[in-house]
PDB file of C-alpha atoms in Angstrom:
ATOM      1  CA  PHE A  19      67.984 -19.236-111.833  1.00  0.00           C
ATOM      2  CA  ALA A  20      70.044 -21.417-109.589  1.00  0.00           C
ATOM      3  CA  VAL A  21      68.697 -21.297-106.455  1.00  0.00           C
ATOM      4  CA  ARG A  22      70.855 -20.939-103.312  1.00  0.00           C
ATOM      5  CA  ASN A  23      71.170 -20.823 -99.172  1.00  0.00           C
ATOM      6  CA  LYS A  24      71.818 -17.670 -98.634  1.00  0.00           C
ATOM      7  CA  ILE A  25      70.824 -14.031 -97.372  1.00  0.00           C
ATOM      8  CA  GLN A  26      71.155 -10.506 -99.014  1.00  0.00           C
ATOM      9  CA  ARG A  27      70.116  -7.628 -97.308  1.00  0.00           C
ATOM     10  CA  THR A  28      69.366  -4.823 -99.955  1.00  0.00           C
ATOM     11  CA  MET A  29      66.061  -4.549-102.026  1.00  0.00           C
ATOM     12  CA  ALA A  30      64.866  -6.348-105.468  1.00  0.00           C
ATOM     13  CA  LYS A  31      65.555  -4.177-107.956  1.00  0.00           C
ATOM     14  CA  ILE A  32      64.155  -5.114-111.819  1.00  0.00           C
ATOM     15  CA  LYS A  33      66.835  -4.068-114.398  1.00  0.00           C
ATOM     16  CA  GLU A  34      64.467  -3.663-116.893  1.00  0.00           C
ATOM     17  CA  ASP A  35      61.766  -6.735-116.973  1.00  0.00           C
ATOM     18  CA  ILE A  36      61.348  -9.944-114.817  1.00  0.00           C
ATOM     19  CA  PHE A  37      63.503 -11.754-117.565  1.00  0.00           C
ATOM     20  CA  SER A  38      66.647  -9.954-117.352  1.00  0.00           C
ATOM     21  CA  GLY A  39      66.882 -10.806-113.490  1.00  0.00           C
ATOM     22  CA  PHE A  40      66.601  -8.225-110.077  1.00  0.00           C
ATOM     23  CA  SER A  41      68.958  -7.861-107.375  1.00  0.00           C
ATOM     24  CA  GLY A  42      68.083  -7.223-104.082  1.00  0.00           C
ATOM     25  CA  LYS A  43      64.955  -8.894-101.937  1.00  0.00           C
ATOM     26  CA  LEU A  44      61.325  -9.758-102.628  1.00  0.00           C
ATOM     27  CA  GLY A  45      59.937 -11.370-100.211  1.00  0.00           C
ATOM     28  CA  ASN A  46      62.629 -14.768 -99.240  1.00  0.00           C
ATOM     29  CA  VAL A  47      63.479 -14.992-102.850  1.00  0.00           C
ATOM     30  CA  VAL A  48      67.220 -12.808-103.081  1.00  0.00           C
ATOM     31  CA  GLY A  49      68.065 -11.769-106.710  1.00  0.00           C
ATOM     32  CA  CYS A  50      71.409 -11.599-107.436  1.00  0.00           C
ATOM     33  CA  LYS A  51      73.985 -11.117-109.926  1.00  0.00           C
ATOM     34  CA  GLY A  52      77.156 -13.382-110.574  1.00  0.00           C
ATOM     35  CA  LYS A  53      79.849 -14.558-113.025  1.00  0.00           C
ATOM     36  CA  ASN A  54      77.171 -16.520-115.096  1.00  0.00           C
ATOM     37  CA  GLY A  55      74.474 -14.009-114.507  1.00  0.00           C
ATOM     38  CA  TYR A  56      71.185 -12.962-112.671  1.00  0.00           C
ATOM     39  CA  TYR A  57      70.073 -15.841-110.258  1.00  0.00           C
ATOM     40  CA  LEU A  58      67.914 -17.235-107.090  1.00  0.00           C
ATOM     41  CA  ARG A  59      67.946 -17.945-103.934  1.00  0.00           C
ATOM     42  CA  THR A  60      66.162 -18.186-100.841  1.00  0.00           C
ATOM     43  CA  ARG A  61      66.732 -17.093 -97.698  1.00  0.00           C
ATOM     44  CA  PRO A  62      67.345 -19.148 -93.956  1.00  0.00           C
ATOM     45  CA  GLU A  63      63.359 -19.230 -92.672  1.00  0.00           C
ATOM     46  CA  LYS A  64      64.830 -18.034 -88.913  1.00  0.00           C
ATOM     47  CA  TYR A  65      68.763 -17.144 -87.392  1.00  0.00           C
ATOM     48  CA  ARG A  66      69.686 -18.648 -85.009  1.00  0.00           C
ATOM     49  CA  ASP A  67      72.139 -17.607 -82.523  1.00  0.00           C
ATOM     50  CA  ALA A  68      74.165 -20.377 -80.460  1.00  0.00           C
ATOM     51  CA  LYS A  69      73.573 -19.076 -77.048  1.00  0.00           C
ATOM     52  CA  SER A  70      73.653 -21.864 -74.502  1.00  0.00           C
ATOM     53  CA  LYS A  71      75.959 -22.030 -71.533  1.00  0.00           C
ATOM     54  CA  GLY A  72      79.278 -23.573 -72.604  1.00  0.00           C
ATOM     55  CA  GLN A  73      78.868 -22.019 -75.497  1.00  0.00           C
ATOM     56  CA  MET A  74      79.046 -18.126 -73.397  1.00  0.00           C
ATOM     57  CA  GLN A  75      81.645 -19.450 -71.656  1.00  0.00           C
ATOM     58  CA  GLN A  76      83.787 -20.405 -75.140  1.00  0.00           C
ATOM     59  CA  ARG A  77      82.973 -17.016 -76.030  1.00  0.00           C
ATOM     60  CA  SER A  78      84.148 -15.140 -73.036  1.00  0.00           C
ATOM     61  CA  LYS A  79      87.496 -17.445 -72.911  1.00  0.00           C
ATOM     62  CA  PHE A  80      88.198 -16.265 -76.927  1.00  0.00           C
ATOM     63  CA  MET A  81      87.229 -12.753 -75.810  1.00  0.00           C
ATOM     64  CA  LEU A  82      90.166 -13.043 -72.562  1.00  0.00           C
ATOM     65  CA  ALA A  83      92.408 -14.756 -74.169  1.00  0.00           C
ATOM     66  CA  ASN A  84      92.266 -12.547 -77.218  1.00  0.00           C
ATOM     67  CA  GLU A  85      92.212  -9.426 -74.486  1.00  0.00           C
ATOM     68  CA  LEU A  86      95.420 -10.471 -73.440  1.00  0.00           C
ATOM     69  CA  LEU A  87      97.428 -11.988 -75.687  1.00  0.00           C
ATOM     70  CA  LYS A  88      96.689  -8.668 -78.128  1.00  0.00           C
ATOM     71  CA  ASN A  89      99.084  -6.608 -76.410  1.00  0.00           C
ATOM     72  CA  PHE A  90     102.738  -8.439 -77.395  1.00  0.00           C
ATOM     73  CA  THR A  91     101.729 -10.274 -80.362  1.00  0.00           C
ATOM     74  CA  PRO A  92     104.885  -9.502 -81.795  1.00  0.00           C
ATOM     75  CA  LEU A  93     106.563 -11.102 -79.354  1.00  0.00           C
ATOM     76  CA  LEU A  94     103.794 -14.493 -79.404  1.00  0.00           C
ATOM     77  CA  ARG A  95     104.551 -15.225 -83.403  1.00  0.00           C
ATOM     78  CA  ILE A  96     108.571 -15.839 -81.961  1.00  0.00           C
ATOM     79  CA  GLY A  97     107.375 -17.680 -78.965  1.00  0.00           C
ATOM     80  CA  TYR A  98     105.089 -20.038 -81.111  1.00  0.00           C
ATOM     81  CA  ARG A  99     106.375 -20.143 -84.549  1.00  0.00           C
ATOM     82  CA  TYR A 100     107.748 -23.785 -84.016  1.00  0.00           C
ATOM     83  CA  CYS A 101     104.323 -25.003 -82.456  1.00  0.00           C
ATOM     84  CA  ASP A 102     101.943 -25.848 -85.866  1.00  0.00           C
ATOM     85  CA  GLY A 103     103.297 -25.258 -89.287  1.00  0.00           C
ATOM     86  CA  LYS A 104      99.090 -24.626 -90.330  1.00  0.00           C
ATOM     87  CA  ARG A 105      98.782 -21.639 -87.544  1.00  0.00           C
ATOM     88  CA  SER A 106      99.898 -18.051 -87.111  1.00  0.00           C
ATOM     89  CA  GLY A 107     102.254 -17.815 -83.768  1.00  0.00           C
ATOM     90  CA  PHE A 108      99.301 -15.985 -82.186  1.00  0.00           C
ATOM     91  CA  THR A 109      96.534 -18.265 -83.323  1.00  0.00           C
ATOM     92  CA  ALA A 110      98.253 -20.939 -81.919  1.00  0.00           C
ATOM     93  CA  ALA A 111      99.164 -19.162 -78.470  1.00  0.00           C
ATOM     94  CA  MET A 112      95.282 -18.536 -78.025  1.00  0.00           C
ATOM     95  CA  SER A 113      94.257 -21.904 -78.401  1.00  0.00           C
ATOM     96  CA  TYR A 114      97.019 -22.475 -75.428  1.00  0.00           C
ATOM     97  CA  VAL A 115      95.918 -19.962 -73.499  1.00  0.00           C
ATOM     98  CA  MET A 116      92.213 -21.162 -73.658  1.00  0.00           C
ATOM     99  CA  ALA A 117      93.192 -24.519 -73.101  1.00  0.00           C
ATOM    100  CA  ASN A 118      95.958 -23.942 -69.880  1.00  0.00           C
ATOM    101  CA  ALA A 119      94.909 -20.736 -68.459  1.00  0.00           C
ATOM    102  CA  ILE A 120      91.763 -19.878 -68.065  1.00  0.00           C
ATOM    103  CA  CYS A 121      89.191 -20.479 -65.440  1.00  0.00           C
ATOM    104  CA  GLN A 122      85.830 -20.738 -64.864  1.00  0.00           C
ATOM    105  CA  GLY A 123      84.863 -20.278 -60.758  1.00  0.00           C
ATOM    106  CA  GLU A 124      81.607 -19.575 -59.504  1.00  0.00           C
ATOM    107  CA  GLU A 125      82.295 -15.655 -60.266  1.00  0.00           C
ATOM    108  CA  GLY A 126      82.613 -16.116 -63.738  1.00  0.00           C
ATOM    109  CA  THR A 127      85.849 -16.904 -66.017  1.00  0.00           C
ATOM    110  CA  SER A 128      89.390 -15.930 -65.293  1.00  0.00           C
ATOM    111  CA  ILE A 129      92.751 -15.638 -66.458  1.00  0.00           C
ATOM    112  CA  ASP A 130      95.239 -17.451 -64.129  1.00  0.00           C
ATOM    113  CA  TYR A 131      98.735 -15.144 -65.241  1.00  0.00           C
ATOM    114  CA  GLU A 132     100.883 -18.296 -63.813  1.00  0.00           C
ATOM    115  CA  LYS A 133      99.516 -20.559 -66.176  1.00  0.00           C
ATOM    116  CA  VAL A 134     100.457 -18.391 -69.568  1.00  0.00           C
ATOM    117  CA  LYS A 135     102.739 -19.159 -71.767  1.00  0.00           C
ATOM    118  CA  ILE A 136     104.745 -16.296 -73.949  1.00  0.00           C
ATOM    119  CA  ALA A 137     106.210 -19.352 -75.719  1.00  0.00           C
ATOM    120  CA  GLN A 138     106.635 -23.178 -75.636  1.00  0.00           C
ATOM    121  CA  GLY A 139     109.494 -25.012 -77.288  1.00  0.00           C
ATOM    122  CA  THR A 140     112.412 -27.372 -75.812  1.00  0.00           C
ATOM    123  CA  LEU A 141     115.591 -24.821 -75.915  1.00  0.00           C
ATOM    124  CA  THR A 142     116.539 -25.405 -72.211  1.00  0.00           C
ATOM    125  CA  THR A 143     115.460 -22.905 -69.754  1.00  0.00           C
ATOM    126  CA  ALA A 144     117.318 -20.305 -67.801  1.00  0.00           C
ATOM    127  CA  THR A 145     118.747 -21.376 -64.754  1.00  0.00           C
ATOM    128  CA  GLU A 146     117.498 -19.396 -61.601  1.00  0.00           C
ATOM    129  CA  ALA A 147     115.631 -16.879 -63.480  1.00  0.00           C
ATOM    130  CA  LYS A 148     115.004 -14.100 -61.150  1.00  0.00           C
ATOM    131  CA  VAL A 149     113.770 -10.743 -61.057  1.00  0.00           C
ATOM    132  CA  GLU A 150     113.415  -7.014 -59.263  1.00  0.00           C
ATOM    133  CA  LEU A 151     110.789  -4.675 -60.072  1.00  0.00           C
ATOM    134  CA  GLU A 152     111.950  -1.324 -59.395  1.00  0.00           C
ATOM    135  CA  LYS A 153     110.190   1.972 -59.845  1.00  0.00           C
ATOM    136  CA  SER A 154     110.756   2.409 -63.755  1.00  0.00           C
ATOM    137  CA  LYS A 155     112.389  -0.635 -64.504  1.00  0.00           C
ATOM    138  CA  ALA A 156     112.470  -4.911 -64.533  1.00  0.00           C
ATOM    139  CA  ILE A 157     115.698  -5.953 -63.711  1.00  0.00           C
ATOM    140  CA  PHE A 158     116.748 -10.150 -64.548  1.00  0.00           C
ATOM    141  CA  THR A 159     119.167 -12.325 -63.480  1.00  0.00           C
ATOM    142  CA  TRP A 160     119.774 -15.593 -64.333  1.00  0.00           C
ATOM    143  CA  LYS A 161     122.954 -18.525 -63.835  1.00  0.00           C
ATOM    144  CA  ASP A 162     124.406 -19.182 -67.308  1.00  0.00           C
ATOM    145  CA  ASN A 163     123.504 -22.509 -68.220  1.00  0.00           C
ATOM    146  CA  SER A 164     124.948 -23.299 -71.452  1.00  0.00           C
ATOM    147  CA  GLY A 165     126.571 -26.190 -72.481  1.00  0.00           C
ATOM    148  CA  ARG A 166     123.842 -28.008 -70.633  1.00  0.00           C
ATOM    149  CA  GLY A 167     121.468 -29.751 -73.069  1.00  0.00           C
ATOM    150  CA  ASP A 168     121.067 -27.392 -76.371  1.00  0.00           C
ATOM    151  CA  ALA A 169     121.691 -24.611 -73.724  1.00  0.00           C
ATOM    152  CA  GLN A 170     123.847 -22.005 -76.239  1.00  0.00           C
ATOM    153  CA  PRO A 171     126.048 -19.046 -74.950  1.00  0.00           C
ATOM    154  CA  GLU A 172     124.244 -16.741 -78.079  1.00  0.00           C
ATOM    155  CA  ASP A 173     120.908 -17.668 -76.976  1.00  0.00           C
ATOM    156  CA  ASN A 174     118.431 -14.711 -77.195  1.00  0.00           C
ATOM    157  CA  VAL A 175     116.934 -13.848 -73.670  1.00  0.00           C
ATOM    158  CA  MET A 176     113.209 -12.545 -74.497  1.00  0.00           C
ATOM    159  CA  THR A 177     111.424 -10.322 -71.516  1.00  0.00           C
ATOM    160  CA  LEU A 178     108.305  -9.452 -70.412  1.00  0.00           C
ATOM    161  CA  VAL A 179     106.009  -7.362 -68.242  1.00  0.00           C
ATOM    162  CA  TYR A 180     102.443  -7.234 -68.076  1.00  0.00           C
ATOM    163  CA  ASN A 181      99.698  -4.762 -66.611  1.00  0.00           C
ATOM    164  CA  ARG A 182      97.507  -6.721 -65.981  1.00  0.00           C
ATOM    165  CA  MET A 183      95.560  -3.487 -64.260  1.00  0.00           C
ATOM    166  CA  LYS A 184      95.403  -1.428 -67.119  1.00  0.00           C
ATOM    167  CA  GLY A 185      95.746  -4.232 -70.042  1.00  0.00           C
ATOM    168  CA  GLN A 186      99.101  -3.241 -71.069  1.00  0.00           C
ATOM    169  CA  ALA A 187     102.389  -5.059 -71.528  1.00  0.00           C
ATOM    170  CA  VAL A 188     106.370  -3.387 -71.774  1.00  0.00           C
ATOM    171  CA  TYR A 189     108.297  -6.289 -73.171  1.00  0.00           C
ATOM    172  CA  GLN A 190     112.014  -6.628 -75.395  1.00  0.00           C
ATOM    173  CA  LEU A 191     112.879  -9.409 -78.063  1.00  0.00           C
ATOM    174  CA  HIS A 192     116.048  -8.767 -77.146  1.00  0.00           C
ATOM    175  CA  SER A 193     116.962  -8.266 -73.999  1.00  0.00           C
ATOM    176  CA  ALA A 194     120.376  -9.859 -74.345  1.00  0.00           C
ATOM    177  CA  GLN A 195     122.390 -13.171 -74.260  1.00  0.00           C
ATOM    178  CA  ARG A 196     121.881 -16.620 -72.097  1.00  0.00           C
ATOM    179  CA  SER A 197     125.506 -15.974 -71.387  1.00  0.00           C
ATOM    180  CA  ASP A 198     124.550 -11.756 -69.917  1.00  0.00           C
ATOM    181  CA  GLY A 199     123.272 -12.924 -67.421  1.00  0.00           C
ATOM    182  CA  TYR A 200     121.584 -10.054 -66.679  1.00  0.00           C
ATOM    183  CA  CYS A 201     119.083  -7.650 -68.322  1.00  0.00           C
ATOM    184  CA  GLU A 202     116.688  -4.704 -67.289  1.00  0.00           C
ATOM    185  CA  LEU A 203     113.577  -3.732 -68.584  1.00  0.00           C
ATOM    186  CA  PRO A 204     112.162  -0.301 -68.845  1.00  0.00           C
ATOM    187  CA  LEU A 205     109.015   0.167 -67.322  1.00  0.00           C
ATOM    188  CA  PRO A 206     106.831   3.183 -66.832  1.00  0.00           C
ATOM    189  CA  GLU A 207     106.780   5.220 -63.844  1.00  0.00           C
ATOM    190  CA  GLU A 208     103.294   4.552 -63.244  1.00  0.00           C
ATOM    191  CA  TRP A 209     103.227   1.402 -62.747  1.00  0.00           C
ATOM    192  CA  GLN A 210     104.472   1.204 -59.540  1.00  0.00           C
ATOM    193  CA  LYS A 211     101.536  -0.182 -57.267  1.00  0.00           C
ATOM    194  CA  GLU A 212     100.336  -1.551 -59.610  1.00  0.00           C
ATOM    195  CA  ASP A 213      99.119  -5.619 -60.137  1.00  0.00           C
ATOM    196  CA  LEU A 214     101.876  -6.894 -63.005  1.00  0.00           C
ATOM    197  CA  THR A 215     103.523 -10.206 -63.949  1.00  0.00           C
ATOM    198  CA  VAL A 216     106.314 -11.132 -65.706  1.00  0.00           C
ATOM    199  CA  TYR A 217     107.970 -13.506 -67.890  1.00  0.00           C
ATOM    200  CA  ILE A 218     110.697 -14.486 -69.901  1.00  0.00           C
ATOM    201  CA  ALA A 219     111.832 -17.197 -72.456  1.00  0.00           C
ATOM    202  CA  LEU A 220     114.872 -17.996 -74.392  1.00  0.00           C
ATOM    203  CA  GLU A 221     115.077 -18.770 -78.533  1.00  0.00           C
ATOM    204  CA  ASN A 222     118.509 -20.157 -80.097  1.00  0.00           C
ATOM    205  CA  GLU A 223     120.822 -17.730 -82.388  1.00  0.00           C
ATOM    206  CA  GLU A 224     119.686 -19.562 -85.711  1.00  0.00           C
ATOM    207  CA  ARG A 225     116.095 -18.742 -84.732  1.00  0.00           C
ATOM    208  CA  MET A 226     114.797 -22.635 -84.795  1.00  0.00           C
ATOM    209  CA  CYS A 227     114.300 -23.423 -81.356  1.00  0.00           C
ATOM    210  CA  VAL A 228     112.582 -21.541 -78.575  1.00  0.00           C
ATOM    211  CA  SER A 229     111.943 -22.917 -74.741  1.00  0.00           C
ATOM    212  CA  ASN A 230     109.102 -22.824 -72.774  1.00  0.00           C
ATOM    213  CA  SER A 231     108.131 -19.547 -70.532  1.00  0.00           C
ATOM    214  CA  GLU A 232     108.897 -19.088 -67.918  1.00  0.00           C
ATOM    215  CA  CYS A 233     106.422 -16.576 -64.965  1.00  0.00           C
ATOM    216  CA  LEU A 234     108.544 -14.710 -62.616  1.00  0.00           C
ATOM    217  CA  TRP A 235     106.935 -12.534 -61.053  1.00  0.00           C
ATOM    218  CA  ASN A 236     102.726 -11.929 -60.758  1.00  0.00           C
ATOM    219  CA  GLY A 237     101.486  -9.675 -57.922  1.00  0.00           C
ATOM    220  CA  VAL A 238     101.641  -5.388 -56.609  1.00  0.00           C
ATOM    221  CA  CYS A 239     104.923  -3.761 -57.908  1.00  0.00           C
ATOM    222  CA  THR A 240     105.998  -1.934 -55.009  1.00  0.00           C
ATOM    223  CA  GLU A 241     109.536  -0.103 -54.159  1.00  0.00           C
ATOM    224  CA  ARG A 242     111.562  -3.209 -54.819  1.00  0.00           C
ATOM    225  CA  ASN A 243     110.494  -6.907 -55.734  1.00  0.00           C
ATOM    226  CA  THR A 244     112.705  -9.471 -55.294  1.00  0.00           C
ATOM    227  CA  ASP A 245     111.327 -12.873 -56.291  1.00  0.00           C
TER     228      ASP A 245
END
């Protein structure tokens, strides 16, 4: 029998006799069946759950970032696809938000939504991007800066509005083109007078590069807000 250091939570059962093998737990010994027959392994004496202050804070950061970003995963797959070829867009976004957009204060862990990035890249951003929030839509405007740097008229505009009170997001992966200078994003009417954060980012037509996202609004949605 081979001896291994893992846990199996079952009762021990003798198959035929003690020499033909058993499966399950017997005291501190666990019997299992593998490709090469039955084997034994010992259980760890004690399971230690990491609960230091630093580890608890890290868990809190992870939970906050995950609760936020899971609401717009498809957008992150585009916005972070070029950051690290070995990681998914969601994982890269998690890493960035945890390191740069989560604060630890006296009242606990919180997100600085203005520091959140829904996209990271080198593509030229939109010029003078603004947003106006109305009862049932967000109106985005910007100046067409095609030809500046690597900006092209056909670059795709991505928009997102996140409701911090409800933990919900509304977004569009293809809202408009850079040359349009204008687009609208429909919003639920019940979001009126609730805390919203608004972002914009761009992706080039060849889908080879994205811009850094910008936070255009972080406050309460009233009858008409102008940034």
